[in-house]
PDB file of C-alpha atoms in Angstrom:
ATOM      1  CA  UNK A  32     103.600 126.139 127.619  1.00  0.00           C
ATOM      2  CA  UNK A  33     102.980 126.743 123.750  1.00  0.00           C
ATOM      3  CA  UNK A  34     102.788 122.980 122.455  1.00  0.00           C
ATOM      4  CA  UNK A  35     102.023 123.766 118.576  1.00  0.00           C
ATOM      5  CA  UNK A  36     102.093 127.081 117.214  1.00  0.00           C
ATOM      6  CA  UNK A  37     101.198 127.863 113.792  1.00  0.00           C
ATOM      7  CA  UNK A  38     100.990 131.489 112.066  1.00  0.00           C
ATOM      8  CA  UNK A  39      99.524 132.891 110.769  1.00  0.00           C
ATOM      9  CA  UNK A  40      95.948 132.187 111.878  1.00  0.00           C
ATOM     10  CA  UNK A  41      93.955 133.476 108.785  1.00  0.00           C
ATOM     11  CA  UNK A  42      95.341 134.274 105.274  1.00  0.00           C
ATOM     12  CA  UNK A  43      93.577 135.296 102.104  1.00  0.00           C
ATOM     13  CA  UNK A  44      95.529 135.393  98.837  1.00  0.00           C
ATOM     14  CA  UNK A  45      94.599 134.985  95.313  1.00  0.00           C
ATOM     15  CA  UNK A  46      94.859 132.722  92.445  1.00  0.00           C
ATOM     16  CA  UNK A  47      98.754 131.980  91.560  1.00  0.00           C
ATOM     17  CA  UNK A  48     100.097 133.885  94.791  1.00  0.00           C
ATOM     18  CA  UNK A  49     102.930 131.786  96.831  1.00  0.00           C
ATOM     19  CA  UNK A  50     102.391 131.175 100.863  1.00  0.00           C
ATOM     20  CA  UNK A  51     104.467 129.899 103.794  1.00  0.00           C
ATOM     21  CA  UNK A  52     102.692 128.503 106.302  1.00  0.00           C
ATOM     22  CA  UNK A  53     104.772 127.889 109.913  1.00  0.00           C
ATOM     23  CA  UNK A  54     104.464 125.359 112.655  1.00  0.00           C
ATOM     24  CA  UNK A  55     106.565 125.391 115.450  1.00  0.00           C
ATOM     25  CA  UNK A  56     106.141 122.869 118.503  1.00  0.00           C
ATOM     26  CA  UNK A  57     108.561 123.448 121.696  1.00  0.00           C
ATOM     27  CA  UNK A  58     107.713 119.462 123.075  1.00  0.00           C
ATOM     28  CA  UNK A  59     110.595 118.485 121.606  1.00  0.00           C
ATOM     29  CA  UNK A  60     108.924 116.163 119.308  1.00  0.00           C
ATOM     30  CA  UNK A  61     110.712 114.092 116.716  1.00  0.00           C
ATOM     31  CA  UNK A  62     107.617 113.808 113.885  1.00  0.00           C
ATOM     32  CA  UNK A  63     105.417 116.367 112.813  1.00  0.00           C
ATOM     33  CA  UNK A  64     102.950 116.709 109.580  1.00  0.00           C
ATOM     34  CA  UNK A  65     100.494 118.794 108.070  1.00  0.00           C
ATOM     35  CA  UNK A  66      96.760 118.573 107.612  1.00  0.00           C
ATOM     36  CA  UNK A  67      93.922 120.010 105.516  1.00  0.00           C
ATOM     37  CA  UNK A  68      90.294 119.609 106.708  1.00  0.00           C
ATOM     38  CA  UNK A  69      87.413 120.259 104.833  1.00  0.00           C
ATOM     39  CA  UNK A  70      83.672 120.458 105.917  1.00  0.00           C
ATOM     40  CA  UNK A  71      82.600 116.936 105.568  1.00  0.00           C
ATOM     41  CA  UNK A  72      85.975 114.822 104.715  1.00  0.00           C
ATOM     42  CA  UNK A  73      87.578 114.936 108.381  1.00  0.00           C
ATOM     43  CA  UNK A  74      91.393 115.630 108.054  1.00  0.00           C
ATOM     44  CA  UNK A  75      94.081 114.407 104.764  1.00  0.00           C
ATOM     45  CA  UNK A  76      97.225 114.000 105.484  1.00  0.00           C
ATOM     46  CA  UNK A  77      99.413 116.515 103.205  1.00  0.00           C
ATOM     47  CA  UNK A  78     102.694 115.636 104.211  1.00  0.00           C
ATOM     48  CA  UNK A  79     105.063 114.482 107.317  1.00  0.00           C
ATOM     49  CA  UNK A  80     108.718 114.329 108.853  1.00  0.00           C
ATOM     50  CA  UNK A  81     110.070 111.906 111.120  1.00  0.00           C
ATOM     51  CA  UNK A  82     112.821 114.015 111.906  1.00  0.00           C
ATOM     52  CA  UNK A  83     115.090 117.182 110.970  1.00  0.00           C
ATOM     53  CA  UNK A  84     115.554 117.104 107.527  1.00  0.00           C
ATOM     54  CA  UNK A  85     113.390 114.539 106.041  1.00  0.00           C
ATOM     55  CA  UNK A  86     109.814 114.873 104.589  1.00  0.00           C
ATOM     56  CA  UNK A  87     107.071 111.982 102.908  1.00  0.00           C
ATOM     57  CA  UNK A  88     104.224 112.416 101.192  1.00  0.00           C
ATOM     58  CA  UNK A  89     100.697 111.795 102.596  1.00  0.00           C
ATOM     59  CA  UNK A  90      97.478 111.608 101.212  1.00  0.00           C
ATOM     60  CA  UNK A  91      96.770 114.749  99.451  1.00  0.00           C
ATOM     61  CA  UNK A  92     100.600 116.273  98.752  1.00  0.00           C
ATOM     62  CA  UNK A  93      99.469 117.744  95.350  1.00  0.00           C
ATOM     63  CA  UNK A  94     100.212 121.331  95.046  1.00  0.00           C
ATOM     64  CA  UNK A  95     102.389 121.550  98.453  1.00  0.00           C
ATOM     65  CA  UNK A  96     105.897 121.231  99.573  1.00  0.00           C
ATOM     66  CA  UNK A  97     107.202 121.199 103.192  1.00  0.00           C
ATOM     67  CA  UNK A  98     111.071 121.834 104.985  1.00  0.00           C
ATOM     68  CA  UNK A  99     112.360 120.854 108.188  1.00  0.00           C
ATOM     69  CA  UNK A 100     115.544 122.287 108.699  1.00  0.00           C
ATOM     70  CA  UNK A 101     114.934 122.652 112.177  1.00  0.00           C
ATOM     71  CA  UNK A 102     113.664 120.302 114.419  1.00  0.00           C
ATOM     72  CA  UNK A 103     110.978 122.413 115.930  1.00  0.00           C
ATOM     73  CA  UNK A 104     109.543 123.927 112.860  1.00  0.00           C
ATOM     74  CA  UNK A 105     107.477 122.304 110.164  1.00  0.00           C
ATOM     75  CA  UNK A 106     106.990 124.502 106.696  1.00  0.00           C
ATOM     76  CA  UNK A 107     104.208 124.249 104.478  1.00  0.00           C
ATOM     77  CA  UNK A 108     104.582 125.633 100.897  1.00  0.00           C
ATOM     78  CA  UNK A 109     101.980 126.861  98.067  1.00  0.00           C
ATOM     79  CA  UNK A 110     103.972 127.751  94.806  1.00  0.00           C
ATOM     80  CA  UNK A 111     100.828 128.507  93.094  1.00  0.00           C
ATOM     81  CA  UNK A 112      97.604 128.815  94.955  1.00  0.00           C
ATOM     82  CA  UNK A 113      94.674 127.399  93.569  1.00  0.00           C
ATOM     83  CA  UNK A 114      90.972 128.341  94.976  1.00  0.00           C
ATOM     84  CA  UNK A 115      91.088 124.112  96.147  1.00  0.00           C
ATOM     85  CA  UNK A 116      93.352 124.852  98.059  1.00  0.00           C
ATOM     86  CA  UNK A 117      90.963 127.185 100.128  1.00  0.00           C
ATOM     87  CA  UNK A 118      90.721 125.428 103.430  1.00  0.00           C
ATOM     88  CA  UNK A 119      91.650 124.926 106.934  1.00  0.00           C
ATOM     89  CA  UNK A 120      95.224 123.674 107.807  1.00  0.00           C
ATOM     90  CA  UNK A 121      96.525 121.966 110.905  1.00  0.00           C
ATOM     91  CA  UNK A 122     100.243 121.092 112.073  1.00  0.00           C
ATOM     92  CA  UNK A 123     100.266 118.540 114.353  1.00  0.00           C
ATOM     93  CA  UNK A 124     103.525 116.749 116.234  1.00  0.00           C
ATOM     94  CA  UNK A 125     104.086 113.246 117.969  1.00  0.00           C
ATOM     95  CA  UNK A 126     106.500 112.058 120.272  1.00  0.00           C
ATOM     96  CA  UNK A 127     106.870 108.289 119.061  1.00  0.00           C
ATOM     97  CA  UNK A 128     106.377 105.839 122.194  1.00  0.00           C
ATOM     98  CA  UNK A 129     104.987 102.956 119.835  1.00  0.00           C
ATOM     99  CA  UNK A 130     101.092 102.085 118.566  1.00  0.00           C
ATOM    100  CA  UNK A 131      99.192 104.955 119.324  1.00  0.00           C
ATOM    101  CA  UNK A 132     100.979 108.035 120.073  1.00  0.00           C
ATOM    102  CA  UNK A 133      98.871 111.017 120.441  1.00  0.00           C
ATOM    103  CA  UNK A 134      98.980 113.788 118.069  1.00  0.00           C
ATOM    104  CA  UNK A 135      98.858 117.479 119.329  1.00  0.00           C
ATOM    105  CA  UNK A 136      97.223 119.989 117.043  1.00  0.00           C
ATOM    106  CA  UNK A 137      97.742 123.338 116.562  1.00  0.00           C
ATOM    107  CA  UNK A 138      94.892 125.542 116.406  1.00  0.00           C
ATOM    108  CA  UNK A 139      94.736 125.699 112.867  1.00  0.00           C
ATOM    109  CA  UNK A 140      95.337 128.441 109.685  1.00  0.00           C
ATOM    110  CA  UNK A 141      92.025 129.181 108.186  1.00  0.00           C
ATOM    111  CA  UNK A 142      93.442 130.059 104.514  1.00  0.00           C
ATOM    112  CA  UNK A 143      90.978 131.653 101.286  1.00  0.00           C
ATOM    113  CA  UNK A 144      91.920 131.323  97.940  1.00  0.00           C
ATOM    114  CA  UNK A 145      90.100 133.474  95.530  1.00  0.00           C
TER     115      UNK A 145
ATOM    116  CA  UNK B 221      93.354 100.112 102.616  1.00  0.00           C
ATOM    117  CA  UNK B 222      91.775 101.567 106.187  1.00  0.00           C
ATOM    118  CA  UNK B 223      88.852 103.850 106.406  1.00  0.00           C
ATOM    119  CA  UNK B 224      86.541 104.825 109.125  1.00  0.00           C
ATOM    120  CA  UNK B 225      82.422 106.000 108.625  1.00  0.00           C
ATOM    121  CA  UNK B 226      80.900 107.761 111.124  1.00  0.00           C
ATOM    122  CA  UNK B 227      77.433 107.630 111.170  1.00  0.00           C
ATOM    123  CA  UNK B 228      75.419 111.440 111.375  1.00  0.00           C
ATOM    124  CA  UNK B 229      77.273 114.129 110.666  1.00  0.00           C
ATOM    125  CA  UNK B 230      74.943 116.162 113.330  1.00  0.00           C
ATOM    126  CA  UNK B 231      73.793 114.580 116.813  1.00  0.00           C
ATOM    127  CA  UNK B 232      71.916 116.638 118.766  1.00  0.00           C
ATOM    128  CA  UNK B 233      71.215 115.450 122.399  1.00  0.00           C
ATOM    129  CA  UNK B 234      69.005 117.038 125.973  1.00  0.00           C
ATOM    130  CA  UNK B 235      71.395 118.231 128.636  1.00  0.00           C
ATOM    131  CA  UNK B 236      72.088 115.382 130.839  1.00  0.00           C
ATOM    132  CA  UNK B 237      71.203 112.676 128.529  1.00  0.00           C
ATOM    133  CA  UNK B 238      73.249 109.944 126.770  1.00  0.00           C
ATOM    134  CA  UNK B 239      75.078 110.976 124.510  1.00  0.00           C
ATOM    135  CA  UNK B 240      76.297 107.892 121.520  1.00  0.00           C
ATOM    136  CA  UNK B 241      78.345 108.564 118.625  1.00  0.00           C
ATOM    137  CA  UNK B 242      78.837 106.254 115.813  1.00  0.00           C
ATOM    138  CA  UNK B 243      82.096 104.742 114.403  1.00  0.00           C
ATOM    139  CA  UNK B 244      82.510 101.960 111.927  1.00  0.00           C
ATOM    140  CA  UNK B 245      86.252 100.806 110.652  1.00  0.00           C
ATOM    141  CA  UNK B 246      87.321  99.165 108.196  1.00  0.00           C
ATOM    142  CA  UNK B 247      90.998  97.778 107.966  1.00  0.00           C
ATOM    143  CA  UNK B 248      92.814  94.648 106.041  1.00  0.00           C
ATOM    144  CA  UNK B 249      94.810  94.019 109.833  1.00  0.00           C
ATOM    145  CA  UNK B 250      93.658  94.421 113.825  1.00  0.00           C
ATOM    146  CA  UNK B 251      93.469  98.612 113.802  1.00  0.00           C
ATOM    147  CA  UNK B 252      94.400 101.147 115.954  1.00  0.00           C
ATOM    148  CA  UNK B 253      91.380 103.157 116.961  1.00  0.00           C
ATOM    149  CA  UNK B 254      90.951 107.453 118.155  1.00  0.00           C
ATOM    150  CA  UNK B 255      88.703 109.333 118.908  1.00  0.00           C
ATOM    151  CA  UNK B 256      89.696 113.305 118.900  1.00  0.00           C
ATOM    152  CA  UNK B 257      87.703 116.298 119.670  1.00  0.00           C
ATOM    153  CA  UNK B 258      87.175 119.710 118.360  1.00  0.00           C
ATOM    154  CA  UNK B 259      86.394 122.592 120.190  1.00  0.00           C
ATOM    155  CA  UNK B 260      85.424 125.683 118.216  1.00  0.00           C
ATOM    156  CA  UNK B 261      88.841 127.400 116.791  1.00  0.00           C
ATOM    157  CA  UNK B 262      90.865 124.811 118.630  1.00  0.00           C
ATOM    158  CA  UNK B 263      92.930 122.101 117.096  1.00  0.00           C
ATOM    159  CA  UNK B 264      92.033 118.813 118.022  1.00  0.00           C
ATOM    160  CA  UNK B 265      92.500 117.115 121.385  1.00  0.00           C
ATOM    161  CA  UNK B 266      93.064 112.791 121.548  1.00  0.00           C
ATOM    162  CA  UNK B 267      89.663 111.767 123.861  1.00  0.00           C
ATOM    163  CA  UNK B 268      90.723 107.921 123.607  1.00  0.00           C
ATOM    164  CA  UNK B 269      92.421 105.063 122.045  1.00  0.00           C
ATOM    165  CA  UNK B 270      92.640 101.385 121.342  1.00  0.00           C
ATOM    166  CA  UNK B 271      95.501 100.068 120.740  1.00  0.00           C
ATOM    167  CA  UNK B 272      94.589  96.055 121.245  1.00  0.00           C
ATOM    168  CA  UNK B 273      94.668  96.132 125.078  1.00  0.00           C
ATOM    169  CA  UNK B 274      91.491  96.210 126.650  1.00  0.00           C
ATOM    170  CA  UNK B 275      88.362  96.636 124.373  1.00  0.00           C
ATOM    171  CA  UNK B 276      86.250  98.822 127.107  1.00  0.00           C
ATOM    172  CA  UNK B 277      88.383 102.388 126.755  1.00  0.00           C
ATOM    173  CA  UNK B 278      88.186 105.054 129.063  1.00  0.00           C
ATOM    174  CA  UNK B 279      89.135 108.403 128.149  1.00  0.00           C
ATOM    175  CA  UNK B 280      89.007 112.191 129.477  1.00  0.00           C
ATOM    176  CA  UNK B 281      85.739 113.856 130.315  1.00  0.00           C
ATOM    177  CA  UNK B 282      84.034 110.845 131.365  1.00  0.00           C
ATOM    178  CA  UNK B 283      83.698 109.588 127.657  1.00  0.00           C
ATOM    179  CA  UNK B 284      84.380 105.734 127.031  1.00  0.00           C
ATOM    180  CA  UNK B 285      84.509 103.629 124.029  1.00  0.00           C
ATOM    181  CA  UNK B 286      84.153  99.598 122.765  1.00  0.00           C
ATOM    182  CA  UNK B 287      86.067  98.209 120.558  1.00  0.00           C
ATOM    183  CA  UNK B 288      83.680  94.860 119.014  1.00  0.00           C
ATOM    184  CA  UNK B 289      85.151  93.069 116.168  1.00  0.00           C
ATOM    185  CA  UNK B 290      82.188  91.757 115.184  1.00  0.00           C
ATOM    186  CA  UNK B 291      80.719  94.626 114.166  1.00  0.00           C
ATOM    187  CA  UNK B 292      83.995  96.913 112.904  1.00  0.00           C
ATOM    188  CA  UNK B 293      82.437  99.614 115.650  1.00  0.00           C
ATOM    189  CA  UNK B 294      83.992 102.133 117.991  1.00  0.00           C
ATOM    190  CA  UNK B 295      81.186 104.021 119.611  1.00  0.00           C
ATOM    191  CA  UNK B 296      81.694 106.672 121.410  1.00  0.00           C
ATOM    192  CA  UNK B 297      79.468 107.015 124.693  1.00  0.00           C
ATOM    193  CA  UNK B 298      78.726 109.314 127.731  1.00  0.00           C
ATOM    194  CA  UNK B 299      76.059 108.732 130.422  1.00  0.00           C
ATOM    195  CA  UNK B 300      75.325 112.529 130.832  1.00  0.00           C
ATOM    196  CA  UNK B 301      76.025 115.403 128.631  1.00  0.00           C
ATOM    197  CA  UNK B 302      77.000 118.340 129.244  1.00  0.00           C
ATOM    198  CA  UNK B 303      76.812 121.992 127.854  1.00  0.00           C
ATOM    199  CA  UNK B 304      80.653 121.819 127.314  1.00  0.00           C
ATOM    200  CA  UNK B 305      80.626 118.753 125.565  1.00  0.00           C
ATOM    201  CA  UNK B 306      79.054 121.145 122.730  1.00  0.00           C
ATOM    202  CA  UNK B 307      82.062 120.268 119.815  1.00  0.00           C
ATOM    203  CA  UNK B 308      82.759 118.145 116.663  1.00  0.00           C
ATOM    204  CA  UNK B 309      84.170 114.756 117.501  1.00  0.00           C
ATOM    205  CA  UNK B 310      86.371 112.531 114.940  1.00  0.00           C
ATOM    206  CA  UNK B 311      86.697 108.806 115.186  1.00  0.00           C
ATOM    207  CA  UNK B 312      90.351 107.519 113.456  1.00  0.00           C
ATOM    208  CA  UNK B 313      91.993 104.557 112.522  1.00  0.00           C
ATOM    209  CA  UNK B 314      95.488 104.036 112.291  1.00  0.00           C
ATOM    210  CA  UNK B 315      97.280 100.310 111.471  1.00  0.00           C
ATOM    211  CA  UNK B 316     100.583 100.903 112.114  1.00  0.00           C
ATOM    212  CA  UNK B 317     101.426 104.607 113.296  1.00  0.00           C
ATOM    213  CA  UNK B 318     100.102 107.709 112.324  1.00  0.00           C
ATOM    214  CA  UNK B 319     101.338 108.076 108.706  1.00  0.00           C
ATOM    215  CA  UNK B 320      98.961 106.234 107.580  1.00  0.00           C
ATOM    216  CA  UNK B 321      96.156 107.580 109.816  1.00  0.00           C
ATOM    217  CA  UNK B 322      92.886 108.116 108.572  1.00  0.00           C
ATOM    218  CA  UNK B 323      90.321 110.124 110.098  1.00  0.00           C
ATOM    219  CA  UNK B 324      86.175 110.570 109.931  1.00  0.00           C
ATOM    220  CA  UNK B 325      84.044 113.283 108.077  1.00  0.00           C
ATOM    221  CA  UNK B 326      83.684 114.374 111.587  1.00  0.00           C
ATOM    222  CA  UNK B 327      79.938 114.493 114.300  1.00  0.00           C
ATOM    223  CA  UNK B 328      78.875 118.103 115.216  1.00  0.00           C
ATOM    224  CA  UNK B 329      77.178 117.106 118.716  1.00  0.00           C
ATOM    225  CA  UNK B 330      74.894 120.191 120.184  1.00  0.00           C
ATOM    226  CA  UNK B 331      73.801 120.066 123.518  1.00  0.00           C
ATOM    227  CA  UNK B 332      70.426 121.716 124.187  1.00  0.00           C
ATOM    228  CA  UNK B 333      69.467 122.569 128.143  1.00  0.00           C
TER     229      UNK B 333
END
């Protein structure tokens, strides 16, 4: 039993390189979104679907784009990297059953910007 | 717009003691309150949640929360820690589903033995 898979785990690129980031969640869930954490500000929302083929903004979309052509993958883009952008990223999915739906996490992509 | 404050970024409690972490909200409407957990490398893991039921909330692990209006809090209790409690714990609020979510700088709670 997966739940939320994202790869890769650890990625190091530099200044004005491009990155895909994958999530992939086998629940069957209809929303999914990305987060970045950083050491003191908890998680931002970057962006979020509520279902194949449609994306929002969150928070902190800035400097990412996102796809969901598929239902059980999430994509996370960087164009142009920036050494901001140097944090920790989590894909998380939801199975909408009104207030309060749990979010399950993936275990994270620890990405370095330099 | 909502926003959460947890109070101490580090708690550091005695194996077997209480164990209290600190959550004040702040929201224009009644919220929907979380608390998640972090374990090392892990993603995190829902502990609890309000969602305008009962205001005493049980959750996994033998952790429990109180929701009192009066003072915008959500503390987050335990009677007796334990070594694997040892994690970073995040208190969220949410008013109407989890777009709009907003989480906590996050508590780092040690346990010593």
């Amino acid at each position: 039993n997966a739940g939320v898979t994202q790869t890769p785990k650890f990625r190091v690129l530099k200044t004005g390189q491009s990155m895909t980031l994958l999530c992939a969640q086998d629940m069957n869930h209809e929303y999914m979104y990305w987060y970045r954490q950083d050491p003191g500000m908890g998680l931002r929302l970057i962006h979020y679907s509520v279902g194949e083929g449609t994306t929002a903004k969150g928070e902190v979309p800035d400097g990412y784009n996102v796809s969901r052509l598929k239902k059980q993958n999430f994509l996370l883009g960087l164009e142009s990297a920036a050494p901001s952008q140097t944090s920790v990223y989590f894909c998380a999915s939801e199975n909408p059953q009104g207030a309060g739906s749990p979010l399950h996490f993936g275990n994270g992509t620890r990405l370095t910007v330099t | 717009a909502q926003s959460v404050t947890q109070l101490g970024s580090h708690v550091s409690v005695s194996e077997g003691a209480l164990v209290l972490l600190r959550c004040n909200y702040s929201s224009s409407v009644p919220p929907y309150l979380f608390w998640y957990v972090q374990y090392p490398n892990q993603g995190l893991q829902l502990l609890l949640k309000y969602t305008s039921a009962a205001t005493l909330v049980k959750g996994i692990n033998g952790f429990e929360a109180e929701f009192k209006k009066s003072e915008t809090s959500f503390h987050l209790t335990k009677p007796s820690a334990h070594m694997s409690d040892a994690a970073e714990y995040f208190c969220a609020v949410s008013l109407y589903n989890n777009n709009d979510m907003r989480f906590g700088a996050g508590t780092r709670l040690t346990v010593k033995p």
